[in-house]
Amino acid sequence: MAPESQEQTSTHGLRGLISKTAHKTAVMSSLVAALLAMSALPAGVAHASEMSDINKLMRAGQYAEALTRTDAILAKHPRDAQLRFTKGLILAEQNRSAEAIAVFAKLTEDFPDLPEPYNNLAVLYAADGQYDKARAALDMAMRTNPTYATALENLGDVYAKLASQAYDKALQIDPGNNVPQPKLTLLRSLNGNTTGGTVPRLAQASAAAQRDAKARADAAAAEQQERNRALAVEKAAQQAAADKAEAEKTAIAKATSDKEKAAADKAAAEKAAADKAATEKAAAAEKAAAAKAAADKLAADKAAAEKARAEKARADQLAAEQARAQKAAADKAAAEQKQKDLLAQKEKDKAERLEKEKAARAEQEKAAQAAAEKARADKLAAAEKARADKSRADKDKARADASAEQDKATVLAALNSWAKAWSDKDVRSYLGHYASDFDAPKGASRKDWAEERRARIEDKGRISVKVSNAQVSINGNIATVRYRQIYNSNRLTVDSRKTLIFVKQGNRWLIKQERSGG
């Protein structure tokens, strides 16, 4: 037993009982849905966030608010085993033992396969001094899960208390005597029956655990019995000593005449005291032998239990090491396979990349060849086109040159025809060489200019007009003629440079403008 287990715990008030056994309380974070499914519970599981809030309120000591929140959620999920279990814990913390007992009792009816409600019922019954009910509840907890360590330890404490009560009643020991109280553990979470005692290996472990618990209970009962006997013997010796002192006082108070009677009474009392002392010594020797036997049995049972635990621990450690080794080998094989897969994928990617690069180069070469062939074809076509264009240009130039020469000849012919008409004083023909929009000198109208020219020409007796060194330049439909003009009449002779501007109208070149000078 741990040193803490030797502390006295009050049977009045569950808060004191819980606080003195908190070192053994199993703490779990929440109800696990998978374990509930294994226990075939129909109730729904409260949301983790809601349970977390309730647990925080409980840890902060805010039990009233925690109970309000729990009742609110239970209104929506009345079959939720975890919420009902939590409500029982809150009521127990508030010293509302009767209500907590009702909650846990109802849980055992609705979910008979859960060991935790039975265990907490036993703790509450024990706190109220109802050890028979506590034992019955723990027996039910052990039936649902024979390997439940907390229930086993609690059952041993209940057996010890029952033995203590029996001997207290038999020997009428004063309640003020320092008799150890049970140290039962109130469970804090609902895990569900995950074994049920149906697996042979667990059933064997359960049987061994029950034997250990019963052995501890028997040893505790024997130890308590010997302690009670020793207390009874000590009390009897104290009473005998008190009786002896009273007898001596009475003897001294009596008169001298009673001296002989007092001596006889004294001798009888001393003999009775000696007999009683011998009886007490024999009882003490018997008690010591029984205590030693119980201690030896307890030590043997404890050694056997420790050996079983050590062997189980070694077996568990070996299994864990084997599992770790197997996992490490599997992880290594998986890593090696993954590395091989990565290398194979890299090689495949490399081959695909090289193939793509090769295809790309082939396409590039094909495109380059096609481009070169097209360039050659374009070059040949361009050369051919250039030759054709040059040929057309040469022909056009030749035609243009021929046309220009022809136009020049026509212009010169028109110039000579004009000079001849003038020389012949053929005024009609002369004026016919002028365009209808001829620029008459001094801004005169063509009609006035024509009448004036007619009068001047007809007024002359003789006229001779010769042209020489004529230079013709043509720009579209405009021809410029620079020439030397020799005018000779019966009145005047003039040798001068002249410029005529011809314009092509239809098929004729007509004079548009006259200027003096070259």
XYZ file of C-alpha atoms in Angstrom:
518
model
C 0.000 0.000 0.000
C 1.220 3.519 -0.792
C 1.769 5.821 2.245
C -1.170 7.968 1.121
C -3.512 4.975 1.506
C -2.913 4.975 5.289
C -4.633 8.358 5.721
C -8.040 8.457 7.366
C -10.883 9.583 5.124
C -14.192 10.797 6.460
C -17.261 8.800 5.416
C -19.332 11.990 5.665
C -19.030 14.184 2.553
C -17.850 12.889 -0.818
C -15.613 15.944 -1.368
C -13.299 14.868 1.448
C -13.258 11.292 0.156
C -12.409 12.432 -3.383
C -9.698 14.865 -2.254
C -7.935 12.168 -0.192
C -7.978 9.655 -3.071
C -7.230 11.984 -5.959
C -3.782 10.436 -6.437
C -5.481 7.265 -7.720
C -8.252 8.818 -9.831
C -8.077 7.900 -13.508
C -8.221 11.078 -15.621
C -9.526 10.819 -19.186
C -10.106 13.697 -21.618
C -13.474 12.680 -23.079
C -15.762 9.802 -24.069
C -14.259 8.064 -27.094
C -16.832 7.320 -29.772
C -15.106 4.127 -30.869
C -15.313 2.640 -27.362
C -18.975 3.527 -27.132
C -19.587 1.791 -30.458
C -17.876 -1.341 -29.118
C -20.220 -1.243 -26.125
C -23.255 -0.909 -28.492
C -24.515 2.245 -26.772
C -27.532 3.843 -28.478
C -26.929 7.305 -27.022
C -25.379 10.066 -29.113
C -21.968 11.539 -28.286
C -21.867 15.193 -27.200
C -19.817 17.537 -29.323
C -16.163 17.650 -28.273
C -16.253 21.448 -27.975
C -19.263 21.329 -25.618
C -17.623 18.682 -23.416
C -14.411 20.716 -23.399
C -16.310 23.787 -22.152
C -17.992 21.769 -19.397
C -14.658 20.264 -18.294
C -13.105 23.749 -18.127
C -15.949 24.957 -15.901
C -15.479 21.929 -13.612
C -11.731 22.505 -13.361
C -12.441 26.129 -12.448
C -14.839 25.006 -9.690
C -17.856 26.537 -11.454
C -20.048 23.481 -10.847
C -23.412 25.283 -10.961
C -22.707 26.699 -14.434
C -21.253 23.358 -15.560
C -24.456 21.606 -14.399
C -26.627 24.161 -16.241
C -24.678 23.620 -19.479
C -24.850 19.837 -19.064
C -28.629 19.875 -18.484
C -29.099 22.111 -21.544
C -27.240 19.672 -23.788
C -28.963 16.659 -22.190
C -32.300 18.214 -23.143
C -31.241 17.691 -26.777
C -29.401 14.384 -26.202
C -31.163 12.636 -23.273
C -29.507 9.284 -24.092
C -25.922 10.578 -24.138
C -24.076 8.398 -21.616
C -21.026 10.694 -21.308
C -23.162 13.743 -20.483
C -25.157 11.803 -17.867
C -21.900 10.475 -16.362
C -20.521 14.045 -16.217
C -23.716 15.264 -14.528
C -23.246 12.594 -11.820
C -19.674 13.837 -11.213
C -20.845 17.458 -10.926
C -23.564 16.496 -8.410
C -20.984 14.535 -6.388
C -18.677 17.581 -6.342
C -21.603 19.654 -5.016
C -22.130 17.132 -2.138
C -25.527 16.198 -3.631
C -24.798 12.508 -3.081
C -28.410 11.273 -3.289
C -28.912 12.911 -6.698
C -25.530 11.650 -7.912
C -26.432 8.114 -6.776
C -29.703 8.367 -8.714
C -27.848 9.441 -11.884
C -25.272 6.634 -11.688
C -27.928 4.042 -10.759
C -29.979 5.015 -13.834
C -26.834 4.736 -15.987
C -26.271 1.154 -14.743
C -29.857 0.320 -15.761
C -29.586 1.875 -19.240
C -25.985 0.801 -19.928
C -25.307 -2.319 -17.841
C -22.057 -3.083 -19.720
C -20.274 0.093 -18.504
C -18.159 -0.520 -15.347
C -17.558 3.154 -14.427
C -21.098 3.962 -13.165
C -20.978 0.874 -10.898
C -17.601 1.969 -9.505
C -18.799 5.509 -8.743
C -21.975 4.161 -7.133
C -19.727 2.100 -4.836
C -17.670 5.176 -3.914
C -20.826 7.162 -3.060
C -22.308 4.237 -1.058
C -19.034 3.853 0.860
C -18.947 7.577 1.602
C -22.420 7.143 3.109
C -21.340 4.079 5.128
C -23.352 1.630 2.966
C -20.511 -0.845 2.417
C -22.734 -3.786 1.465
C -24.200 -1.775 -1.405
C -20.706 -0.593 -2.326
C -19.498 -4.196 -2.499
C -22.499 -5.227 -4.638
C -21.873 -2.343 -7.057
C -18.181 -3.231 -7.370
C -19.088 -6.882 -7.970
C -21.218 -5.705 -10.921
C -18.347 -3.543 -12.190
C -16.047 -6.591 -12.080
C -18.588 -8.633 -14.032
C -18.606 -6.101 -16.869
C -14.793 -5.873 -16.913
C -12.891 -8.396 -14.756
C -9.577 -6.613 -15.483
C -10.672 -3.180 -14.204
C -7.781 -2.297 -11.848
C -9.534 0.607 -10.078
C -12.616 -1.478 -9.305
C -10.403 -4.325 -8.022
C -8.529 -2.005 -5.665
C -11.760 -0.403 -4.466
C -13.249 -3.854 -3.835
C -10.275 -4.770 -1.645
C -10.772 -1.579 0.402
C -14.482 -2.335 0.828
C -13.726 -5.876 2.050
C -11.261 -4.429 4.554
C -13.871 -1.967 5.846
C -16.507 -4.712 6.139
C -14.062 -6.807 8.184
C -13.260 -3.789 10.351
C -16.962 -3.132 10.970
C -17.532 -6.762 11.990
C -14.749 -6.726 14.547
C -15.693 -3.244 15.778
C -19.198 -4.500 16.476
C -17.959 -7.657 18.154
C -15.448 -5.905 20.374
C -17.405 -2.630 20.767
C -14.366 -0.541 19.945
C -14.624 3.167 20.608
C -15.328 5.031 17.309
C -12.553 7.462 18.259
C -9.905 4.774 17.810
C -7.560 5.299 14.877
C -9.004 2.641 12.529
C -8.045 3.202 8.815
C -10.956 4.130 6.547
C -11.348 2.941 2.939
C -9.615 4.923 0.208
C -11.981 4.316 -2.727
C -11.359 5.924 -6.131
C -14.077 7.904 -7.929
C -13.656 7.528 -11.711
C -13.562 10.775 -13.736
C -14.318 9.489 -17.232
C -16.479 6.963 -19.045
C -14.402 4.569 -21.194
C -16.790 1.670 -21.693
C -16.251 -2.083 -21.331
C -13.500 -2.805 -23.858
C -12.783 -6.412 -22.802
C -15.836 -7.930 -21.079
C -13.677 -10.779 -19.829
C -14.375 -12.825 -22.962
C -10.772 -13.065 -24.217
C -9.019 -16.056 -22.508
C -5.734 -14.184 -21.898
C -7.596 -11.267 -20.305
C -9.819 -13.659 -18.347
C -6.699 -15.333 -16.873
C -5.250 -11.929 -16.041
C -8.582 -11.005 -14.459
C -8.621 -14.173 -12.331
C -5.081 -13.454 -11.140
C -6.020 -9.860 -10.381
C -9.088 -11.002 -8.434
C -6.971 -13.481 -6.481
C -4.493 -10.700 -5.698
C -7.314 -8.399 -4.601
C -8.915 -11.090 -2.416
C -5.523 -12.002 -0.927
C -4.914 -8.347 -0.083
C -8.415 -8.108 1.349
C -7.899 -11.279 3.437
C -4.536 -10.050 4.656
C -5.983 -6.648 5.524
C -8.872 -8.321 7.364
C -6.474 -10.569 9.305
C -4.275 -7.618 10.137
C -7.304 -5.623 11.291
C -8.502 -8.611 13.348
C -5.174 -8.864 15.137
C -5.128 -5.118 15.714
C -8.627 -5.304 17.196
C -7.648 -8.224 19.406
C -4.600 -6.362 20.639
C -6.766 -3.326 21.385
C -9.242 -5.547 23.254
C -6.470 -7.160 25.317
C -4.949 -3.786 26.088
C -8.339 -2.445 27.161
C -8.939 -5.478 29.348
C -5.514 -5.041 30.968
C -6.252 -1.377 31.608
C -9.616 -2.311 33.160
C -7.920 -4.965 35.320
C -5.357 -2.454 36.498
C -8.122 0.008 37.303
C -10.069 -2.674 39.173
C -6.945 -3.608 41.087
C -6.270 -0.021 42.074
C -9.868 0.395 43.201
C -9.649 -2.807 45.251
C -6.474 -1.669 46.932
C -8.021 1.696 47.717
C -11.064 -0.014 49.219
C -8.850 -2.330 51.274
C -6.842 0.576 52.690
C -10.029 2.418 53.592
C -11.448 -0.462 55.576
C -10.855 -0.856 59.269
C -8.036 -2.833 60.738
C -10.523 -5.502 61.728
C -10.934 -6.337 58.077
C -7.187 -6.714 57.525
C -7.215 -10.471 57.231
C -10.172 -10.392 54.854
C -8.494 -7.698 52.802
C -5.307 -9.745 52.654
C -7.258 -12.716 51.407
C -9.079 -10.582 48.875
C -5.809 -9.097 47.798
C -4.259 -12.534 47.326
C -7.279 -13.630 45.316
C -7.135 -10.478 43.217
C -3.430 -10.906 42.599
C -4.003 -14.499 41.580
C -6.816 -13.469 39.256
C -4.586 -10.759 37.808
C -1.790 -13.258 37.282
C -4.188 -15.661 35.585
C -5.511 -12.859 33.434
C -1.985 -11.769 32.556
C -1.112 -15.311 31.537
C -4.245 -15.451 29.410
C -3.381 -12.121 27.801
C 0.182 -13.239 27.138
C -1.054 -16.402 25.449
C -3.511 -14.345 23.404
C -0.736 -11.925 22.456
C 1.475 -14.805 21.361
C -1.399 -16.237 19.313
C -2.055 -12.816 17.833
C 1.630 -12.356 16.922
C 1.738 -15.766 15.239
C -1.413 -15.032 13.278
C -0.113 -11.589 12.312
C 3.191 -13.090 11.167
C 1.373 -15.746 9.122
C -0.853 -13.102 7.554
C 2.178 -10.895 6.863
C 4.072 -13.810 5.328
C 1.075 -14.683 3.156
C 0.633 -11.066 2.119
C 4.351 -10.797 1.254
C 4.194 -14.024 -0.759
C 1.098 -12.885 -2.612
C 2.657 -9.517 -3.238
C 5.856 -11.125 -4.548
C 3.822 -13.377 -6.841
C 1.833 -10.427 -8.099
C 5.020 -8.400 -8.651
C 6.556 -11.335 -10.514
C 3.440 -11.683 -12.694
C 3.473 -7.957 -13.413
C 7.192 -8.061 -14.218
C 6.724 -11.036 -16.560
C 3.785 -9.304 -18.243
C 5.831 -6.111 -18.560
C 8.705 -8.055 -20.135
C 6.309 -9.806 -22.510
C 4.714 -6.481 -23.425
C 8.122 -4.889 -23.912
C 9.264 -7.799 -26.104
C 6.084 -7.578 -28.191
C 6.530 -3.821 -28.501
C 10.174 -4.230 -29.558
C 9.181 -6.865 -32.113
C 6.438 -4.596 -33.421
C 8.886 -1.687 -33.630
C 11.432 -3.878 -35.426
C 8.802 -5.109 -37.892
C 7.608 -1.560 -38.469
C 11.191 -0.359 -38.943
C 11.835 -3.148 -41.468
C 8.597 -2.356 -43.274
C 9.432 1.363 -43.264
C 12.928 0.631 -44.598
C 11.558 -1.618 -47.348
C 8.981 1.005 -48.233
C 11.665 3.700 -48.309
C 13.916 1.563 -50.522
C 11.022 0.786 -52.861
C 10.124 4.468 -52.951
C 13.741 5.320 -53.806
C 13.730 2.698 -56.581
C 10.456 4.095 -57.884
C 11.903 7.595 -57.826
C 15.026 6.486 -59.736
C 12.895 4.594 -62.269
C 10.665 7.620 -62.691
C 13.705 9.859 -63.147
C 15.114 7.541 -65.818
C 11.741 7.429 -67.536
C 11.438 11.205 -67.382
C 14.982 11.549 -68.740
C 14.258 9.166 -71.645
C 11.026 10.992 -72.430
C 12.833 14.340 -72.276
C 15.598 13.124 -74.625
C 12.995 11.717 -77.009
C 11.120 15.021 -76.967
C 14.351 16.958 -77.536
C 15.251 14.654 -80.434
C 11.795 15.101 -81.960
C 12.064 18.848 -81.433
C 15.470 18.965 -83.152
C 14.095 16.914 -86.055
C 11.174 19.298 -86.347
C 13.534 22.272 -86.187
C 15.783 20.788 -88.858
C 12.765 19.989 -91.020
C 11.419 23.502 -90.510
C 14.859 24.991 -91.269
C 15.143 22.911 -94.444
C 11.625 23.908 -95.486
C 12.456 27.538 -94.720
C 15.685 27.305 -96.749
C 13.850 25.751 -99.677
C 11.156 28.381 -99.418
C 13.823 31.112 -99.246
C 15.477 29.719 -102.373
C 12.104 29.504 -104.107
C 11.253 33.022 -102.949
C 14.632 34.245 -104.122
C 14.179 32.637 -107.536
C 10.626 33.990 -107.727
C 11.861 37.431 -106.674
C 14.640 37.323 -109.283
C 12.182 36.202 -111.906
C 9.771 38.913 -110.859
C 12.573 41.475 -110.897
C 13.517 40.426 -114.396
C 9.884 40.584 -115.469
C 9.450 43.955 -113.781
C 12.635 45.248 -115.417
C 11.469 43.938 -118.739
C 8.105 45.616 -118.282
C 9.809 48.774 -117.108
C 12.134 48.738 -120.088
C 9.210 48.205 -122.404
C 7.230 50.907 -120.630
C 10.235 53.219 -120.806
C 10.692 52.417 -124.425
C 7.033 53.055 -125.064
C 7.229 56.188 -122.948
C 10.347 57.295 -124.768
C 8.724 56.546 -128.084
C 5.572 58.330 -126.977
C 7.671 61.218 -125.713
C 9.571 61.397 -128.939
C 6.338 61.197 -130.855
C 4.864 63.936 -128.638
C 7.966 66.038 -129.133
C 7.684 65.556 -132.872
C 4.013 66.435 -132.712
C 4.812 69.541 -130.629
C 7.548 70.580 -133.054
C 5.135 69.949 -135.905
C 2.560 72.097 -134.159
C 5.240 74.791 -133.646
C 6.248 74.751 -137.286
C 2.603 74.687 -138.438
C 1.912 77.711 -136.242
C 4.924 79.598 -137.686
C 3.861 78.684 -141.234
C 0.267 79.836 -140.667
C 1.609 83.079 -139.310
C 4.001 83.498 -142.248
C 1.136 82.718 -144.662
C -1.047 85.254 -142.855
C -3.577 82.417 -142.481
C -5.209 84.020 -139.453
C -7.783 81.268 -139.014
C -5.156 78.529 -138.973
C -2.861 80.703 -136.858
C -5.514 81.314 -134.178
C -6.504 77.636 -134.371
C -3.102 76.745 -132.799
C -4.098 78.523 -129.560
C -6.006 76.809 -126.743
C -9.423 78.067 -125.804
C -8.050 79.056 -122.391
C -4.958 80.811 -123.799
C -3.423 83.309 -121.391
C -3.786 86.531 -123.349
C -1.225 89.286 -122.593
C -2.160 92.113 -120.287
C -5.221 90.297 -119.082
C -7.148 90.780 -122.280
C -9.895 88.374 -123.196
C -9.125 85.772 -125.825
C -11.668 87.314 -128.137
C -10.149 90.801 -127.920
C -6.656 89.359 -128.210
C -7.712 87.319 -131.281
C -9.213 90.406 -133.000
C -6.116 92.402 -132.226
C -3.866 89.619 -133.656
C -6.035 89.309 -136.753
C -5.761 93.055 -137.419
C -1.995 93.148 -136.994
C -1.342 90.130 -139.180
C -3.645 91.243 -141.992
C -2.162 94.756 -141.828
C 1.252 93.512 -142.842
C 2.202 93.359 -146.474
C 4.711 90.512 -145.969
C 5.522 88.304 -142.990
C 8.204 85.678 -142.519
C 8.509 83.692 -139.265
C 11.267 81.139 -138.837
C 12.031 78.968 -135.780
C 15.327 77.274 -134.968
C 17.115 75.506 -132.128
C 13.807 74.392 -130.641
C 14.123 72.473 -127.328
C 11.061 70.510 -126.219
C 10.448 69.187 -122.689
C 7.242 67.332 -121.870
C 5.690 66.727 -118.437
C 2.457 64.853 -118.843
C 0.091 66.945 -120.916
C 2.277 70.102 -120.663
C 5.067 70.752 -123.171
C 7.542 73.620 -122.923
C 9.256 74.737 -126.127
C 12.238 77.079 -126.031
C 13.403 78.226 -129.480
C 14.939 81.074 -131.537
C 12.400 83.120 -133.527
C 13.336 85.281 -136.534
C 10.477 87.615 -137.470
C 10.700 89.602 -140.675
C 8.059 91.862 -142.232
C 8.003 94.765 -144.585
C 8.275 96.945 -141.538
C 10.273 95.030 -138.882
C 12.896 92.388 -138.422
C 13.377 90.779 -134.954
C 15.626 87.891 -133.904
C 14.741 86.811 -130.351
C 14.396 83.911 -127.911
C 10.872 82.737 -127.263
C 9.108 80.202 -125.039
C 5.771 78.615 -125.808
C 3.777 76.487 -123.390
C 1.686 73.837 -125.176
C -1.139 71.869 -123.590
C -2.503 68.627 -124.996
C -6.227 68.770 -125.633
C -7.519 65.642 -127.245
C -5.031 64.660 -129.926
C -3.703 68.188 -130.475
C -1.040 70.265 -128.797
C -2.284 73.885 -128.465
C -0.500 77.014 -127.231
C -1.462 77.875 -123.707
C 1.022 80.680 -123.026
C 3.669 82.842 -124.799
C 6.737 84.271 -123.108
C 9.711 86.257 -124.430
C 13.194 85.025 -123.631
C 14.572 81.593 -123.235
